[in-house]
Amino acid sequence: MANPPQALRGMRDFLPERMILRHHVIGVFRRVFERYGFAPLDTPAVEYADTLEGKYGEEADKLIYKFEDRGGRQVGLRYDLTVPLARVVALYPELPKPFKRYQIAPVWRAERPQKGRYREFWQCDVDTVGTSSMLADAEILAVLHDALVQLGFRNFVMRLNNRKLLKGLSAYAGVPEGEEASVLRSVDKLDKIGEVGVRTELLEKGFAATVVDRLFDLLAPGEGDDVLARLRVPLADNPDAQQGIAELEQVREYLGALGVPETAYRIDLAMVRGLDYYTGPIFETVVEEPRIGSITGGGRYDHLVGIFSGRDIPAVGSTLGLERIVDVMEALGLFPEEKTRTQVLVTLFDADTTPEALRLATELRGAGVRAEVYLGEKGGLKRQLAYANNQGIPWVALLGPDEIARGEVTLRDMRDGTQQAVPRAQVADRLKSAPSG
RNA sequence: GUGAGUGUCGCCUAGCGGCUAAGGCGCCAGACUGUGGAUCUGGAGAUCGGGGGUUCGAAUCCCCUCACUCACCCCA
């Protein structure tokens, strides 16, 4: 048997049933984003390679899909939605600030697919550009919280940290200049491999035992302690750390008023983020149940726009990972069952009555009912009902000569098999008031 | 990019050197010619991912290749 062509590795087809789930999630996100005043934006999937390269860090650069186009230009598929946003902000200085935008679109990464990781996947980004106020950072977190709650998530924790604080922490521990990234990468694994694992890894990397000890002096989590308060004294003479602490304190202050409960976030010194461009607060959300990594990730990036325009414009934002969120929601059973969007199948009785059935479908659509006419070449009521049943279409409209003569339509409820003759003029209203709308 | 595991009808799975590769789901037809989802009966559908090799004989063993999955790296 001939093997039909497959989708590329790590890239997937989304059949209707799955698209309905995705649209549900995207719909919730759009509503929430717009409720906070974020405006829609879209950018090309392909960018000049120069635009993308050197923004994410050495490792990540290798994961950019790059190729040469017909004109010999070096181009790449966008790696995230943040860099294209920075490019847009640099290119259109007239955009009024603060500029608040959201973007829901696919991005590409040339890495090996794995659980919860694809080569083509959708990100849902919200960002505020043009303000250094921690109000913007707090608002981003409030939006994330709101969006996840709207979807039905209950047990999730947004982890907060701050790059400036991490920088101060490294300095305090005596990490040599230029080695911070390597240290932080190990620290990031704390919840995965534990303190012993991180210590071992750092020692193997060649860091002095005193450095590792000093690092853990401050990382050590005390029961219910206020992390920021605890750090203020030891890091008193480090301006970076003080700034980072102050930023987080301000964010924390605003979150309450924005309706984000204290249980929904946690300051976590061991949370680092890989991408190079973050400069201040950083955030991510992890869920425990299906271990799938983070479902959101973001932070402040005050110098990214400046790389493009020569003039820094502060910005902060976050991504919600669509595929991971859909995967998690599916595992948690957070989706309403919905195989089809069709509300009613209009059946065809025979060639003579077909025009009347088409007219009925047209009437229903005009009234806002999602109505489908059976299009199969082989007719037969049996086949048409089986089709409705398989598709999960909740209602079937039957109109043969009897109904037409009486000016009625027989409406069959596919769930319990009951049916009832309804005057033609009332069919749409009846369907619209039906429980499964 | 590195390592490990798995590829058998559309889907899930049995078979692990030897009769025409077995079963479930789904599909098709009928019992039921204005009526689905239950039940029963019958039917179609697989050169066992692809290529090469070992053997009298390969879905079963070996090599190569492709795909998928998982882990590392990194991340949504």
CSV table of N, CA and C in Angstrom, one decimal, chain A residues 302-406:
chain,number,residue,atom,x,y,z
A,302,ASP,N,13.7,45.5,28.5
A,302,ASP,CA,13.8,46.9,28.3
A,302,ASP,C,14.8,47.3,27.2
A,303,HIS,N,15.6,46.3,26.7
A,303,HIS,CA,16.6,46.7,25.7
A,303,HIS,C,16.3,46.1,24.3
A,304,LEU,N,15.3,45.3,24.2
A,304,LEU,CA,15.1,44.6,22.9
A,304,LEU,C,14.8,45.6,21.8
A,305,VAL,N,13.9,46.5,22.0
A,305,VAL,CA,13.5,47.4,21.0
A,305,VAL,C,14.7,48.3,20.5
A,306,GLY,N,15.5,48.6,21.5
A,306,GLY,CA,16.7,49.4,21.3
A,306,GLY,C,17.7,48.7,20.3
A,307,ILE,N,17.7,47.4,20.3
A,307,ILE,CA,18.6,46.7,19.4
A,307,ILE,C,18.2,47.0,17.9
A,308,PHE,N,16.9,47.3,17.7
A,308,PHE,CA,16.5,47.5,16.4
A,308,PHE,C,16.5,49.0,16.0
A,309,SER,N,16.2,49.9,17.0
A,309,SER,CA,16.0,51.3,16.7
A,309,SER,C,17.2,52.1,17.2
A,310,GLY,N,18.0,51.6,18.1
A,310,GLY,CA,19.1,52.4,18.7
A,310,GLY,C,18.6,53.2,19.9
A,311,ARG,N,17.3,53.1,20.2
A,311,ARG,CA,16.8,53.8,21.3
A,311,ARG,C,15.9,52.9,22.1
A,312,ASP,N,16.3,52.6,23.4
A,312,ASP,CA,15.6,51.7,24.2
A,312,ASP,C,14.2,52.1,24.5
A,313,ILE,N,13.3,51.2,24.4
A,313,ILE,CA,11.9,51.4,24.8
A,313,ILE,C,11.5,50.3,25.7
A,314,PRO,N,11.2,50.6,27.0
A,314,PRO,CA,10.9,49.5,27.9
A,314,PRO,C,9.7,48.7,27.5
A,315,ALA,N,9.7,47.4,27.8
A,315,ALA,CA,8.5,46.6,27.5
A,315,ALA,C,8.4,45.4,28.4
A,316,VAL,N,7.2,44.9,28.5
A,316,VAL,CA,7.0,43.7,29.3
A,316,VAL,C,5.9,42.9,28.7
A,317,GLY,N,5.9,41.6,28.8
A,317,GLY,CA,4.9,40.8,28.3
A,317,GLY,C,5.0,39.3,28.6
A,318,SER,N,4.0,38.5,28.2
A,318,SER,CA,4.1,37.1,28.4
A,318,SER,C,3.4,36.3,27.3
A,319,THR,N,3.8,35.1,27.3
A,319,THR,CA,3.2,34.1,26.3
A,319,THR,C,2.4,33.1,27.0
A,320,LEU,N,1.2,32.8,26.4
A,320,LEU,CA,0.5,31.6,26.8
A,320,LEU,C,0.7,30.5,25.7
A,321,GLY,N,1.1,29.4,26.1
A,321,GLY,CA,1.4,28.3,25.1
A,321,GLY,C,0.2,27.6,24.8
A,322,LEU,N,-0.3,27.8,23.5
A,322,LEU,CA,-1.6,27.2,23.2
A,322,LEU,C,-1.6,25.7,23.2
A,323,GLU,N,-0.6,25.0,22.6
A,323,GLU,CA,-0.7,23.6,22.5
A,323,GLU,C,-0.6,22.9,23.9
A,324,ARG,N,0.3,23.5,24.7
A,324,ARG,CA,0.4,22.9,26.1
A,324,ARG,C,-0.9,23.1,26.9
A,325,ILE,N,-1.5,24.3,26.7
A,325,ILE,CA,-2.7,24.6,27.5
A,325,ILE,C,-3.8,23.6,27.0
A,326,VAL,N,-3.9,23.4,25.7
A,326,VAL,CA,-4.9,22.5,25.2
A,326,VAL,C,-4.6,21.1,25.7
A,327,ASP,N,-3.4,20.7,25.7
A,327,ASP,CA,-3.0,19.3,26.1
A,327,ASP,C,-3.4,19.2,27.6
A,328,VAL,N,-3.0,20.2,28.4
A,328,VAL,CA,-3.3,20.1,29.8
A,328,VAL,C,-4.8,20.0,30.1
A,329,MET,N,-5.6,20.9,29.4
A,329,MET,CA,-7.0,21.0,29.6
A,329,MET,C,-7.7,19.7,29.2
A,330,GLU,N,-7.1,19.1,28.2
A,330,GLU,CA,-7.7,17.8,27.8
A,330,GLU,C,-7.4,16.7,28.9
A,331,ALA,N,-6.2,16.7,29.4
A,331,ALA,CA,-5.8,15.8,30.4
A,331,ALA,C,-6.7,16.0,31.7
A,332,LEU,N,-7.0,17.2,31.9
A,332,LEU,CA,-7.8,17.6,33.1
A,332,LEU,C,-9.3,17.5,32.9
A,333,GLY,N,-9.7,17.3,31.7
A,333,GLY,CA,-11.1,17.2,31.4
A,333,GLY,C,-11.8,18.6,31.5
A,334,LEU,N,-11.1,19.6,31.2
A,334,LEU,CA,-11.7,21.0,31.3
A,334,LEU,C,-12.5,21.4,30.1
A,335,PHE,N,-12.6,20.6,29.1
A,335,PHE,CA,-13.3,21.0,27.9
A,335,PHE,C,-14.8,20.5,27.9
A,336,PRO,N,-15.7,21.3,27.4
A,336,PRO,CA,-17.0,20.9,27.2
A,336,PRO,C,-17.0,20.0,26.0
A,337,GLU,N,-17.7,18.9,26.0
A,337,GLU,CA,-17.7,18.0,24.8
A,337,GLU,C,-18.4,18.6,23.7
A,338,GLU,N,-17.8,18.7,22.6
A,338,GLU,CA,-18.3,19.3,21.4
A,338,GLU,C,-17.6,18.8,20.2
A,339,LYS,N,-18.2,17.9,19.5
A,339,LYS,CA,-17.6,17.3,18.3
A,339,LYS,C,-17.8,18.2,17.0
A,340,THR,N,-19.0,18.9,17.1
A,340,THR,CA,-19.3,19.7,15.9
A,340,THR,C,-19.9,21.0,16.3
A,341,ARG,N,-19.9,21.9,15.5
A,341,ARG,CA,-20.6,23.2,15.8
A,341,ARG,C,-22.0,23.2,15.2
A,342,THR,N,-22.3,22.3,14.4
A,342,THR,CA,-23.6,22.2,13.8
A,342,THR,C,-24.7,22.0,14.8
A,343,GLN,N,-25.8,22.7,14.7
A,343,GLN,CA,-26.9,22.6,15.7
A,343,GLN,C,-28.0,21.6,15.1
A,344,VAL,N,-28.2,21.7,13.8
A,344,VAL,CA,-29.2,20.9,13.3
A,344,VAL,C,-28.9,20.4,11.9
A,345,LEU,N,-29.2,19.2,11.6
A,345,LEU,CA,-29.0,18.6,10.3
A,345,LEU,C,-30.4,18.6,9.6
A,346,VAL,N,-30.5,19.3,8.4
A,346,VAL,CA,-31.7,19.3,7.7
A,346,VAL,C,-31.6,18.1,6.7
A,347,THR,N,-32.5,17.1,6.9
A,347,THR,CA,-32.4,15.9,6.0
A,347,THR,C,-33.2,16.1,4.7
A,348,LEU,N,-32.8,15.3,3.8
A,348,LEU,CA,-33.4,15.4,2.4
A,348,LEU,C,-34.3,14.1,2.3
A,349,PHE,N,-35.5,14.4,1.9
A,349,PHE,CA,-36.5,13.2,1.8
A,349,PHE,C,-36.4,12.6,0.4
A,350,ASP,N,-36.6,13.4,-0.7
A,350,ASP,CA,-36.4,12.9,-2.0
A,350,ASP,C,-36.2,14.1,-2.9
A,351,ALA,N,-36.0,13.9,-4.2
A,351,ALA,CA,-35.7,15.0,-5.2
A,351,ALA,C,-36.7,16.1,-5.2
A,352,ASP,N,-38.0,15.7,-5.1
A,352,ASP,CA,-39.1,16.7,-5.2
A,352,ASP,C,-39.1,17.6,-4.0
A,353,THR,N,-38.7,17.1,-2.8
A,353,THR,CA,-38.8,17.9,-1.6
A,353,THR,C,-37.5,18.6,-1.3
A,354,THR,N,-36.5,18.3,-2.1
A,354,THR,CA,-35.1,18.9,-1.8
A,354,THR,C,-35.2,20.4,-1.8
A,355,PRO,N,-35.8,21.1,-2.8
A,355,PRO,CA,-35.8,22.6,-2.7
A,355,PRO,C,-36.4,23.1,-1.4
A,356,GLU,N,-37.4,22.4,-0.9
A,356,GLU,CA,-38.0,22.9,0.3
A,356,GLU,C,-37.1,22.8,1.5
A,357,ALA,N,-36.3,21.7,1.5
A,357,ALA,CA,-35.4,21.5,2.5
A,357,ALA,C,-34.3,22.5,2.5
A,358,LEU,N,-33.9,22.9,1.3
A,358,LEU,CA,-32.8,23.9,1.1
A,358,LEU,C,-33.4,25.3,1.6
A,359,ARG,N,-34.7,25.5,1.3
A,359,ARG,CA,-35.3,26.8,1.8
A,359,ARG,C,-35.3,26.8,3.3
A,360,LEU,N,-35.6,25.7,3.9
A,360,LEU,CA,-35.7,25.6,5.4
A,360,LEU,C,-34.3,25.9,6.0
A,361,ALA,N,-33.3,25.3,5.4
A,361,ALA,CA,-31.9,25.5,5.9
A,361,ALA,C,-31.5,27.0,5.8
A,362,THR,N,-31.9,27.6,4.6
A,362,THR,CA,-31.6,29.0,4.4
A,362,THR,C,-32.4,29.9,5.5
A,363,GLU,N,-33.6,29.5,5.8
A,363,GLU,CA,-34.4,30.3,6.8
A,363,GLU,C,-33.7,30.2,8.1
A,364,LEU,N,-33.3,28.9,8.5
A,364,LEU,CA,-32.6,28.7,9.8
A,364,LEU,C,-31.3,29.5,9.9
A,365,ARG,N,-30.5,29.5,8.8
A,365,ARG,CA,-29.3,30.2,8.8
A,365,ARG,C,-29.5,31.7,9.0
A,366,GLY,N,-30.5,32.2,8.3
A,366,GLY,CA,-30.9,33.6,8.3
A,366,GLY,C,-31.3,34.0,9.8
A,367,ALA,N,-31.8,33.0,10.5
A,367,ALA,CA,-32.2,33.3,11.9
A,367,ALA,C,-31.0,33.0,12.8
A,368,GLY,N,-29.9,32.7,12.3
A,368,GLY,CA,-28.7,32.5,13.2
A,368,GLY,C,-28.5,31.1,13.7
A,369,VAL,N,-29.2,30.2,13.1
A,369,VAL,CA,-29.0,28.8,13.5
A,369,VAL,C,-27.9,28.1,12.6
A,370,ARG,N,-27.0,27.4,13.2
A,370,ARG,CA,-26.0,26.7,12.4
A,370,ARG,C,-26.6,25.4,11.9
A,371,ALA,N,-27.0,25.5,10.6
A,371,ALA,CA,-27.8,24.4,10.0
A,371,ALA,C,-27.0,23.8,8.9
A,372,GLU,N,-27.0,22.5,8.8
A,372,GLU,CA,-26.3,21.8,7.8
A,372,GLU,C,-27.3,20.9,7.0
A,373,VAL,N,-27.1,20.9,5.6
A,373,VAL,CA,-27.9,20.0,4.8
A,373,VAL,C,-27.1,18.8,4.5
A,374,TYR,N,-27.8,17.6,4.5
A,374,TYR,CA,-27.0,16.4,4.2
A,374,TYR,C,-26.7,16.4,2.7
A,375,LEU,N,-25.4,16.2,2.5
A,375,LEU,CA,-24.9,16.3,1.1
A,375,LEU,C,-24.5,15.0,0.5
A,376,GLY,N,-24.6,13.9,1.2
A,376,GLY,CA,-24.2,12.6,0.7
A,376,GLY,C,-25.0,12.2,-0.6
A,377,GLU,N,-24.3,11.5,-1.5
A,377,GLU,CA,-24.9,11.1,-2.7
A,377,GLU,C,-26.0,10.0,-2.4
A,378,LYS,N,-25.7,9.1,-1.5
A,378,LYS,CA,-26.6,8.1,-1.1
A,378,LYS,C,-27.5,8.7,-0.1
A,379,GLY,N,-28.8,8.7,-0.3
A,379,GLY,CA,-29.7,9.3,0.7
A,379,GLY,C,-30.2,8.3,1.7
A,380,GLY,N,-31.5,8.3,2.0
A,380,GLY,CA,-32.0,7.4,2.9
A,380,GLY,C,-32.0,8.0,4.3
A,381,LEU,N,-33.1,8.1,5.0
A,381,LEU,CA,-33.2,8.7,6.3
A,381,LEU,C,-32.2,8.0,7.3
A,382,LYS,N,-32.1,6.7,7.1
A,382,LYS,CA,-31.3,5.9,8.0
A,382,LYS,C,-29.9,6.4,8.0
A,383,ARG,N,-29.4,6.6,6.8
A,383,ARG,CA,-28.0,7.0,6.6
A,383,ARG,C,-27.8,8.5,7.2
A,384,GLN,N,-28.8,9.3,6.9
A,384,GLN,CA,-28.7,10.7,7.4
A,384,GLN,C,-28.8,10.8,8.9
A,385,LEU,N,-29.6,10.0,9.5
A,385,LEU,CA,-29.6,10.0,11.0
A,385,LEU,C,-28.3,9.4,11.6
A,386,ALA,N,-27.8,8.4,10.9
A,386,ALA,CA,-26.5,7.9,11.4
A,386,ALA,C,-25.4,8.9,11.3
A,387,TYR,N,-25.5,9.7,10.2
A,387,TYR,CA,-24.5,10.8,10.0
A,387,TYR,C,-24.6,11.8,11.2
A,388,ALA,N,-25.8,12.2,11.4
A,388,ALA,CA,-26.0,13.2,12.5
A,388,ALA,C,-25.5,12.6,13.8
A,389,ASN,N,-25.8,11.3,14.0
A,389,ASN,CA,-25.4,10.7,15.3
A,389,ASN,C,-23.9,10.6,15.4
A,390,ASN,N,-23.2,10.3,14.3
A,390,ASN,CA,-21.7,10.2,14.3
A,390,ASN,C,-21.1,11.5,14.5
A,391,GLN,N,-21.7,12.6,13.9
A,391,GLN,CA,-21.1,13.9,14.0
A,391,GLN,C,-21.5,14.5,15.4
A,392,GLY,N,-22.4,14.0,16.1
A,392,GLY,CA,-22.8,14.6,17.3
A,392,GLY,C,-23.7,15.8,17.1
A,393,ILE,N,-24.4,15.8,16.0
A,393,ILE,CA,-25.3,16.9,15.8
A,393,ILE,C,-26.6,16.7,16.6
A,394,PRO,N,-26.9,17.7,17.5
A,394,PRO,CA,-28.0,17.4,18.4
A,394,PRO,C,-29.4,17.3,17.9
A,395,TRP,N,-29.7,18.0,16.8
A,395,TRP,CA,-31.0,18.0,16.3
A,395,TRP,C,-31.1,17.6,14.8
A,396,VAL,N,-32.2,17.0,14.4
A,396,VAL,CA,-32.4,16.7,13.0
A,396,VAL,C,-33.7,17.2,12.6
A,397,ALA,N,-33.8,17.9,11.5
A,397,ALA,CA,-35.0,18.4,10.9
A,397,ALA,C,-35.5,17.5,9.8
A,398,LEU,N,-36.7,17.0,9.9
A,398,LEU,CA,-37.2,16.1,8.9
A,398,LEU,C,-38.4,16.9,8.2
A,399,LEU,N,-38.3,16.9,6.9
A,399,LEU,CA,-39.5,17.4,6.2
A,399,LEU,C,-39.7,16.7,4.9
A,400,GLY,N,-40.8,15.8,4.9
A,400,GLY,CA,-41.2,15.1,3.8
A,400,GLY,C,-42.5,15.7,3.3
A,401,PRO,N,-43.2,15.0,2.4
A,401,PRO,CA,-44.5,15.5,1.9
A,401,PRO,C,-45.5,15.8,3.0
A,402,ASP,N,-45.5,15.0,4.0
A,402,ASP,CA,-46.5,15.2,5.1
A,402,ASP,C,-46.3,16.5,5.8
A,403,GLU,N,-45.1,16.8,6.2
A,403,GLU,CA,-44.7,18.0,6.9
A,403,GLU,C,-45.0,19.2,6.0
A,404,ILE,N,-44.5,19.1,4.7
A,404,ILE,CA,-44.7,20.2,3.8
A,404,ILE,C,-46.1,20.6,3.7
A,405,ALA,N,-47.0,19.5,3.5
A,405,ALA,CA,-48.4,19.8,3.3
A,405,ALA,C,-49.0,20.5,4.5
A,406,ARG,N,-48.5,20.2,5.7
A,406,ARG,CA,-49.1,20.8,6.9
A,406,ARG,C,-48.3,22.1,7.3
